[in-house]
XYZ file of C-alpha atoms in Angstrom:
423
model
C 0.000 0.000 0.000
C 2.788 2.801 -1.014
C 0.506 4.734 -2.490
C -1.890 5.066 0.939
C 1.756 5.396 2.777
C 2.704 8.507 0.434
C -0.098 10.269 0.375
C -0.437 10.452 3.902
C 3.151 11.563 4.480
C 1.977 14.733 2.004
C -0.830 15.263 3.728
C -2.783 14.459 0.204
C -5.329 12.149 -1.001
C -5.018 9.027 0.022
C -6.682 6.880 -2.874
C -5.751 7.188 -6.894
C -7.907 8.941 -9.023
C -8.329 5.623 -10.481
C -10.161 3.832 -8.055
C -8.993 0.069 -8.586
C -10.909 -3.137 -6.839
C -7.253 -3.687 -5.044
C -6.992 -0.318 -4.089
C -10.047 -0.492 -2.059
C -8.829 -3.843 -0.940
C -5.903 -2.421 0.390
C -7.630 -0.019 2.369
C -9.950 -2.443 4.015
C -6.784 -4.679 5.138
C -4.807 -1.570 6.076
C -7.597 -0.078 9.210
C -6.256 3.392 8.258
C -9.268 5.960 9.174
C -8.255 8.757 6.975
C -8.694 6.159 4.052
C -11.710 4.547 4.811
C -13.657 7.578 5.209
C -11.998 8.753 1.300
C -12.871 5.260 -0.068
C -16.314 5.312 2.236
C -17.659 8.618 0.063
C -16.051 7.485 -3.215
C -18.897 6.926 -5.714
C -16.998 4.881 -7.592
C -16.140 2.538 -5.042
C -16.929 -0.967 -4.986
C -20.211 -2.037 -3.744
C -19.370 -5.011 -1.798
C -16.478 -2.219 0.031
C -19.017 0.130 0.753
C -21.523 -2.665 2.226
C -18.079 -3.620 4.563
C -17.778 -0.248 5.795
C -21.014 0.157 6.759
C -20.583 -1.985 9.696
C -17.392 0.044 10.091
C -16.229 1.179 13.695
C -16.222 4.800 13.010
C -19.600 6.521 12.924
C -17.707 9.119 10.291
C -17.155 6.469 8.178
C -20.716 5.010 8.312
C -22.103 8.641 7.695
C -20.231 8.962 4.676
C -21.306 5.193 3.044
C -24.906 6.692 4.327
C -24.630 9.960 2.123
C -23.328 7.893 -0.829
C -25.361 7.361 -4.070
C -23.550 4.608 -5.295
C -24.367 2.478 -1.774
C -26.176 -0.717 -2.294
C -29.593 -0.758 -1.020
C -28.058 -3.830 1.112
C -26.361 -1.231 2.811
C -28.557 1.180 3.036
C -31.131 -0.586 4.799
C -28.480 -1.896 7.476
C -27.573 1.890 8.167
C -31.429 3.067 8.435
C -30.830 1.235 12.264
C -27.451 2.364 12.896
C -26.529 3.477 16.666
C -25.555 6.821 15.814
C -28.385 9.895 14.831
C -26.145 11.554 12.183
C -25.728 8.456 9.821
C -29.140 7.976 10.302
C -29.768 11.573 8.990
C -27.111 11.284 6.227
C -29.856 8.122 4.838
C -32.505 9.935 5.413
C -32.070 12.825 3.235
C -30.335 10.597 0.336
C -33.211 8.499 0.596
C -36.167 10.833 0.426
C -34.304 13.394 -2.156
C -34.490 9.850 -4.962
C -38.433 10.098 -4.647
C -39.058 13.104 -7.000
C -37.453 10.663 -9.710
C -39.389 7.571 -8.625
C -41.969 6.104 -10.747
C -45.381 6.086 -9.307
C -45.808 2.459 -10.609
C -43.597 -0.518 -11.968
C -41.229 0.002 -10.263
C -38.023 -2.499 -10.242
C -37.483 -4.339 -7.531
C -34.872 -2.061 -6.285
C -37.163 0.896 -6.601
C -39.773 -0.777 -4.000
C -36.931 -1.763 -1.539
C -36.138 1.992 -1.865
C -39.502 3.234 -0.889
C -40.141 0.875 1.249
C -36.814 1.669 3.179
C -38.290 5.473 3.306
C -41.245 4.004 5.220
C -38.815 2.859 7.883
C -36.975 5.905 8.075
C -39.873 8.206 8.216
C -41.005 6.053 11.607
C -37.561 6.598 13.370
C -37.304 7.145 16.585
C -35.443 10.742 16.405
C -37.617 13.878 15.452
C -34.386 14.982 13.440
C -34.677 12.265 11.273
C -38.203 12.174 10.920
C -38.244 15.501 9.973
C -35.834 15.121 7.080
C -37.776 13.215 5.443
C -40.599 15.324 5.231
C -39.135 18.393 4.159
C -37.184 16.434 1.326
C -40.749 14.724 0.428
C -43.415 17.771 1.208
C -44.177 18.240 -2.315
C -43.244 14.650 -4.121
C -46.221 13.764 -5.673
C -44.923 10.111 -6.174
C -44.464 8.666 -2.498
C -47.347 6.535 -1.044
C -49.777 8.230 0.263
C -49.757 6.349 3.811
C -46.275 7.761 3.960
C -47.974 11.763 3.525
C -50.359 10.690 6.067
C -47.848 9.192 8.597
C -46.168 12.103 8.295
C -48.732 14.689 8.505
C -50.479 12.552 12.001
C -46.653 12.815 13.492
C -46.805 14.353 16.909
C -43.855 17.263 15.842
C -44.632 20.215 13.887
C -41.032 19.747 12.374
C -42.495 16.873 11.051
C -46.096 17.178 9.709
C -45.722 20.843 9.471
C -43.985 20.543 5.700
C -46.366 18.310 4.636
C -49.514 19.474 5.880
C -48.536 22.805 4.137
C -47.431 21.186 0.941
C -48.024 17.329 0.185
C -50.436 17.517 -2.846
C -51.440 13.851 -1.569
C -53.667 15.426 1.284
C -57.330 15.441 -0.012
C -59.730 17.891 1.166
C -61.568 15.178 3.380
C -57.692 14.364 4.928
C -57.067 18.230 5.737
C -60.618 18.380 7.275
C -60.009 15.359 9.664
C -56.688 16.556 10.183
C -57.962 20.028 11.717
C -60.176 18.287 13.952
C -58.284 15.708 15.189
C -54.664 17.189 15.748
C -53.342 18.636 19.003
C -50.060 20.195 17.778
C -49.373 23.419 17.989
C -48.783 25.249 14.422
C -51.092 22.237 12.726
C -53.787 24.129 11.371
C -51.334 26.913 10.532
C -49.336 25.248 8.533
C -52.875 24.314 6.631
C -53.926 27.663 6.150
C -51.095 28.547 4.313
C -51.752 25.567 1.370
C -51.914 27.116 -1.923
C -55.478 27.099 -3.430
C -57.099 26.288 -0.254
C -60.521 25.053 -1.034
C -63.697 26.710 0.491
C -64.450 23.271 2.906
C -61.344 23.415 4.153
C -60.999 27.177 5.130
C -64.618 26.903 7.240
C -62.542 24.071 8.970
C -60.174 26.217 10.082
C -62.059 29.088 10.667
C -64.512 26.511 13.021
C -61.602 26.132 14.815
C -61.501 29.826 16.371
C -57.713 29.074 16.214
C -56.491 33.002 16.321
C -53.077 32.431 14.670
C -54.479 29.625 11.520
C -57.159 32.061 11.149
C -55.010 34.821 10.864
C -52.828 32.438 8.507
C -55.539 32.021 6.324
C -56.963 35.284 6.228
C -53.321 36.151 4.925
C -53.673 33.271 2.626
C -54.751 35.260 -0.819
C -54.633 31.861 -2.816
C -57.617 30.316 -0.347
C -61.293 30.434 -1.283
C -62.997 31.976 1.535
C -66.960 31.506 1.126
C -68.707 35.017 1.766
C -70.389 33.766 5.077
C -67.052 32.749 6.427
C -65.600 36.269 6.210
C -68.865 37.258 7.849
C -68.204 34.470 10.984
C -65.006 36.028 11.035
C -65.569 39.440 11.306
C -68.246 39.253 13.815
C -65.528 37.960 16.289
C -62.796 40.010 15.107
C -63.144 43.261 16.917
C -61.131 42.229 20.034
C -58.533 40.310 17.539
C -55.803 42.618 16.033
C -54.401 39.724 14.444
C -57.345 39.355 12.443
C -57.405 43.387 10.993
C -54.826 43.722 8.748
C -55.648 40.479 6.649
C -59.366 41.159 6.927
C -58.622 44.656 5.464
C -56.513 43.043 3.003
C -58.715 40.064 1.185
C -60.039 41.555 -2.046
C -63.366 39.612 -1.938
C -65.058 42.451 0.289
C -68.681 43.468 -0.048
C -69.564 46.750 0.744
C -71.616 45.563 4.136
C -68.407 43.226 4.834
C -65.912 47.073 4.412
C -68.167 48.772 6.663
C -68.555 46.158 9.298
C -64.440 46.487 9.738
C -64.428 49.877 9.450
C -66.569 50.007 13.174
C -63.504 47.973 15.085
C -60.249 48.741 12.827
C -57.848 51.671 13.544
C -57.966 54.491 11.610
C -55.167 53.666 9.059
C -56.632 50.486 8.531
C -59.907 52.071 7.910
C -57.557 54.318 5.403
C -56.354 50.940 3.605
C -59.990 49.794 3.181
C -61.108 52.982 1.325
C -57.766 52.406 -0.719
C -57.785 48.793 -1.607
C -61.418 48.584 -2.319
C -63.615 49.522 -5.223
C -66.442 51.487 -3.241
C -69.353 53.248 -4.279
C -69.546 56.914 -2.914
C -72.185 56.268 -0.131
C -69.569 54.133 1.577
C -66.872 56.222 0.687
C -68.449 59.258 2.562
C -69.321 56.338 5.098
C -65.492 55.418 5.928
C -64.222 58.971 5.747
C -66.547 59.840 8.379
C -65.974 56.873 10.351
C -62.298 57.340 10.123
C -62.802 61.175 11.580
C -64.596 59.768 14.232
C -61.617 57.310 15.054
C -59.239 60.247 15.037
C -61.600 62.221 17.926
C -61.724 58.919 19.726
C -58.394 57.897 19.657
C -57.344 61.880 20.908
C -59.478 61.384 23.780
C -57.685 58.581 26.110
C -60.069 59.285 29.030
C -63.043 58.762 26.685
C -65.022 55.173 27.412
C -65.995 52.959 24.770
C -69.742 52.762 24.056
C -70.231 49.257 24.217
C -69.162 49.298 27.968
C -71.664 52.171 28.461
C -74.354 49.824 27.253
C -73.279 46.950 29.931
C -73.277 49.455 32.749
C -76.758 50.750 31.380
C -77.727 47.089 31.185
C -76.963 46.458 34.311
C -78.675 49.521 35.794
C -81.573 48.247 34.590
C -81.651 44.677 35.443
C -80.850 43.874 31.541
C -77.464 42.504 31.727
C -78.190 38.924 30.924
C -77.345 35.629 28.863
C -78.002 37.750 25.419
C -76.279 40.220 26.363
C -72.852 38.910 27.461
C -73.247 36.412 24.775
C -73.479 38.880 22.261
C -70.731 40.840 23.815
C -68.406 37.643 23.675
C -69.051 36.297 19.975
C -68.418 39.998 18.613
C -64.699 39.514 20.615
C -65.637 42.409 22.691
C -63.252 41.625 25.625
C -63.843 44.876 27.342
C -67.597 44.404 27.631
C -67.362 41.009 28.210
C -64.886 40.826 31.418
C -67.157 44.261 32.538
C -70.435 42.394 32.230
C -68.853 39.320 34.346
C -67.067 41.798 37.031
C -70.639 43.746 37.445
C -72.417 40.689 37.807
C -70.269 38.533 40.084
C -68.680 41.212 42.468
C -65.393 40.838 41.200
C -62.315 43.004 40.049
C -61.889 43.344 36.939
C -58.109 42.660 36.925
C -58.934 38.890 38.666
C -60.939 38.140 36.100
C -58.530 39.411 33.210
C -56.402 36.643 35.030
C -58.806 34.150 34.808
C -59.211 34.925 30.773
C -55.324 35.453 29.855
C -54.869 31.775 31.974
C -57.250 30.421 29.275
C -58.651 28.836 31.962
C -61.736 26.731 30.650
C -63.006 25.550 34.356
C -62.160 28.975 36.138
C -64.400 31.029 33.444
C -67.087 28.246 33.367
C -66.806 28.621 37.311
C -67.385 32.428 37.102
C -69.922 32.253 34.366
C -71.998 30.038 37.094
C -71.383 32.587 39.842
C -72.433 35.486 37.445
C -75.879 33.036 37.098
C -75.158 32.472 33.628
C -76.259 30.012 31.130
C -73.480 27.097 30.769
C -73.851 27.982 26.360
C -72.873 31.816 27.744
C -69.655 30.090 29.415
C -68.690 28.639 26.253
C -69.048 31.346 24.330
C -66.904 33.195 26.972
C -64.391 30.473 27.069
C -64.233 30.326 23.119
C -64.455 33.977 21.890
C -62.785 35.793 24.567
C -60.442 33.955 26.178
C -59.776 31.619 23.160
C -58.861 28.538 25.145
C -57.423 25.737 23.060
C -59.402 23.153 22.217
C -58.575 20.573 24.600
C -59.200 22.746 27.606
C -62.481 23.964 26.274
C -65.622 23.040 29.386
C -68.334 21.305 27.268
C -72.006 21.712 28.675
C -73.411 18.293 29.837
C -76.290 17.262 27.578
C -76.044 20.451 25.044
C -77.422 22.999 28.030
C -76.320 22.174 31.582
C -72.604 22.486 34.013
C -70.595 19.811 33.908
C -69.099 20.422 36.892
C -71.054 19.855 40.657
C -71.228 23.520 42.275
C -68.507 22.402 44.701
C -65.809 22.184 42.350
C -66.643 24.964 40.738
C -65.984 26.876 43.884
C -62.808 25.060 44.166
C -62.062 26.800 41.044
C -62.998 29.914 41.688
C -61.394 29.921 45.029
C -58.093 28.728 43.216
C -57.812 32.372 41.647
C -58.667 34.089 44.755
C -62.557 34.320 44.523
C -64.288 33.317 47.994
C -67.693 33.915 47.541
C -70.314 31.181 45.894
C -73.041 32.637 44.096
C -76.444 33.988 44.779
C-alpha cells in the first residue's frame, strides 16, 4: 500500500484517481481511518467495500457510506438502524431526495426496496430524522400516500408541518379530519397557508376559532374563503388585532363586509380599506366619516368605549343577561365582556382578566356560574374571549347544563382568589 503510505506523508489524497478493486482492498486490510472515510464517500467505489464499511467502527465512516449514491440498497437498509443519529440523517435525506425521480408504478425491484426503506426511516425514533424526510418529500407527488399521512399525524410540527402545508397527496376530506383531530401546535397553521385552499377546508379552520391559523388564512390570498365565512369572522374580530390587517386586506369584500371592519379597525386600517377597495360613494363618505370619528376617539384617552356604556346601562336596569354577554363575547368584545362578568359577580376586573389570559376553561365556566349564567354563555366566553385551546375547552353536559357539581366549581374559583359562591 505505497501509495496510501505517500499520500499520507503529504498530507494528500489518500486513494488514486483511479479507483482500482485492489486499491479499495488495500484499504480495508490496512484499518487506516483517513482512508476509509476517502474510499467510504467514493462513488466509484466498490459495492461489496461500501456494504463492509457500513458496519465500520467509526460513525464518520458510516455517515459517509450513508450519504453515498452509489451504496447498495443492502447497505442502506443496514444503516437506516445504525446506533448513531447523524448516519441515520445522512440516509434519510439521500433516501427521500431519490423520490421526485421515482416512478409512481412498476417500479423495479430495487425501486420498492427503496420506498419501502423510506417508510422505515420516516417512523424513526429521532424527530431529526423524521423531519428530514418530510421536508425532502413535502411536495413529491410520487411517495405513497400512507407515507404523507404518517407524516402529517406525526406528533412534531417539524415533522407534519412541511407536509400538511405542501403534500399535494392530502385530499380535502384528509385536511378536514386533520384540523379536527390534531393537538399540535402550528397544525392548522401550517394548513392555512396551502396554496389554493378550497372553500371546505378554510370553514374548517375558521370553526376552529384558532387566532393564529385564522389569521394564517386570512393572509392566505390563494384560499377560497366563502362570503359567510368572512362574515363568521368578522363578527368575532373586533377584540382580535391579528385578524385586521388580513381582513382589510382580502379583495373579496362586499360593501356591508368594508363597513362592518371599518366600526372595530384603527384608523389607518380604515384608510387601507377605502384604498384597496372599489367602493361606491355612499360608503366612501361612510369610511371617511368613520375614520374622523376614530381620530376624535383615539385623541381622547379618558373617553369610554360605548359598548361598555351599554353593559353598565344594562346592568342599571336589570338587563345585563345571557343575550347580552353572549353577544358581547361572539363579537370579541373583551372589554364588555370581562365588565359584564365583574358587574355581575362582584369581582375586580383585573382577577378576572387573570382568569381569561390563563385560558382557563373551568375557572371562566366557574365564574360564568357565579355570574348566574347560562353554561352555552360560558362557552361562548371560554371560546371567543379567552380563546382557550381546544382541549381545555368546558363542554355543557347534555347540550345545556354544568358539567361540573357547584362544589368544584368553587374550588375553582377559590383557586384564583374568589371566595364567595353565588347567589
Amino acid at each position: 500500500m505505497a501509495f496510501g503510505l505517500l499520500s499520507r506523508l503529504l498530507g494528500g489524497r489518500v486513494l488514486p484517481e483511479r479507483l482500482r478493486y485492489e486499491d479499495a482492498r488495500d484499504v480495508l486490510e490496512g484499518h487506516h481511518n483517513a482512508a476509509k472515510r476517502e474510499l467510504a464517500g467514493r462513488e466509484d467505489a466498490p459495492p461489496e467495500t461500501l456494504y463492509y464499511l457500513a458496519c465500520d467502527d467509526d460513525s464518520e465512516v458510516r455517515g459517509l457510506v450513508a450519504a453515498n449514491p452509489s451504496t447498495p440498497i443492502h447497505a442502506n437498509e443496514l444503516l437506516h438502524t445504525d446506533s448513531d443519529i447523524e448516519v441515520r440523517e445522512e440516509l434519510a435525506r439521500k433516501i427521500a431526495r431519490l423520490m421526485p425521480d421515482m416512478p409512481r408504478r412498476e417500479r423495479t425491484a430495487i425501486q420498492t426496496r427503496t420506498v419501502e426503506l423510506l417508510e422505515k426511516i420516516a417512523a424513526d425514533e429521532a424527530p431529526r430524522v423524521r423531519a428530514i424526510v418530510a421536508r425532502e418529500v413535502a411536495r413529491c407527488p410520487t411517495i405513497p400516500k400512507r407515507l404523507a399521512l404518517r407524516l402529517a399525524h406525526d406528533i412534531e410540527i417539524s415533522v407534519c408541518g412541511p407536509i400538511l402545508q405542501y403534500s399535494p397527496l392530502l385530499s380535502d376530506e384528509d385536511l378536514v379530519e386533520l384540523i379536527a383531530t390534531s393537538r399540535i401546535q402550528g397544525a392548522v397553521d401550517a394548513i392555512a397557508r396551502r396554496e389554493n385552499l378550497s372553500a371546505r377546508v378554510s370553514e374548517a379552520v375558521i370553526a376552529t376559532l384558532d387566532v393564529s391559523a385564522v389569521a394564517q388564512l386570512l393572509a392566505n390570498s390563494s384560499a377560497t374563503v366563502r362570503e359567510r365565512s368572512l362574515e363568521s369572522v368578522i363578527a368575532q374580530a373586533a377584540g382580535i388585532e391579528a385578524w385586521h390587517l388580513p381582513l382589510v386586506m382580502r379583495t373579496e369584500l362586499s360593501l356591508r363586509a368594508v363597513r362592518r371592519i371599518a366600526t372595530f379597525v384603527s384608523r389607518s386600517l380604515i384608510d387601507e380599506l377605502g384604498r384597496l377597495h372599489t367602493l361606491d360613494e355612499e360608503t366612501s363618505n361612510w369610511l371617511r366619516a368613520r375614520a374622523q370619528e376614530r381620530i376624535e376617539t383615539e385623541s381622547e384617552p379618558g373617553r369610554k368605549p360605548p359598548a361598555r356604556n351599554a353593559i353598565k346601562e344594562a346592568y342599571a336596569a336589570g338587563r345585563l343577561d345571557d343575550d347580552v354577554v353572549t353577544d358581547a363575547a361572539t363579537t370579541s368584545q373583551r372589554a364588555s365582556a370581562v365588565l359584564a362578568l365583574s358587574l355581575l359577580t362582584g369581582v375586580d376586573i383585573a382577577r378576572i382578566d387573570k382568569i381569561v389570559d390563563a385560558q382557563s376553561g373551568r375557572g371562566i365556566t366557574a365564574l360564568c356560574w357565579k355570574a348566574g349564567l347560562s353554561m352555552r354563555t360560558a362557552l361562548a366566553v371560554q371560546t371567543h374571549i379567552a380563546h382557550v385551546p381546544r382541549d381545555n375547552l368546558v363542554l355543557p353536559r347534555a347540550g345545556i347544563d354544568y358539567p361540573m357539581e357547584p362544589d368544584e366549581m368553587r374550588w375553582h374559583l377559590q383557586y384564583f382568589g374568589i371566595e364567595d359562591s353565588p347567589d
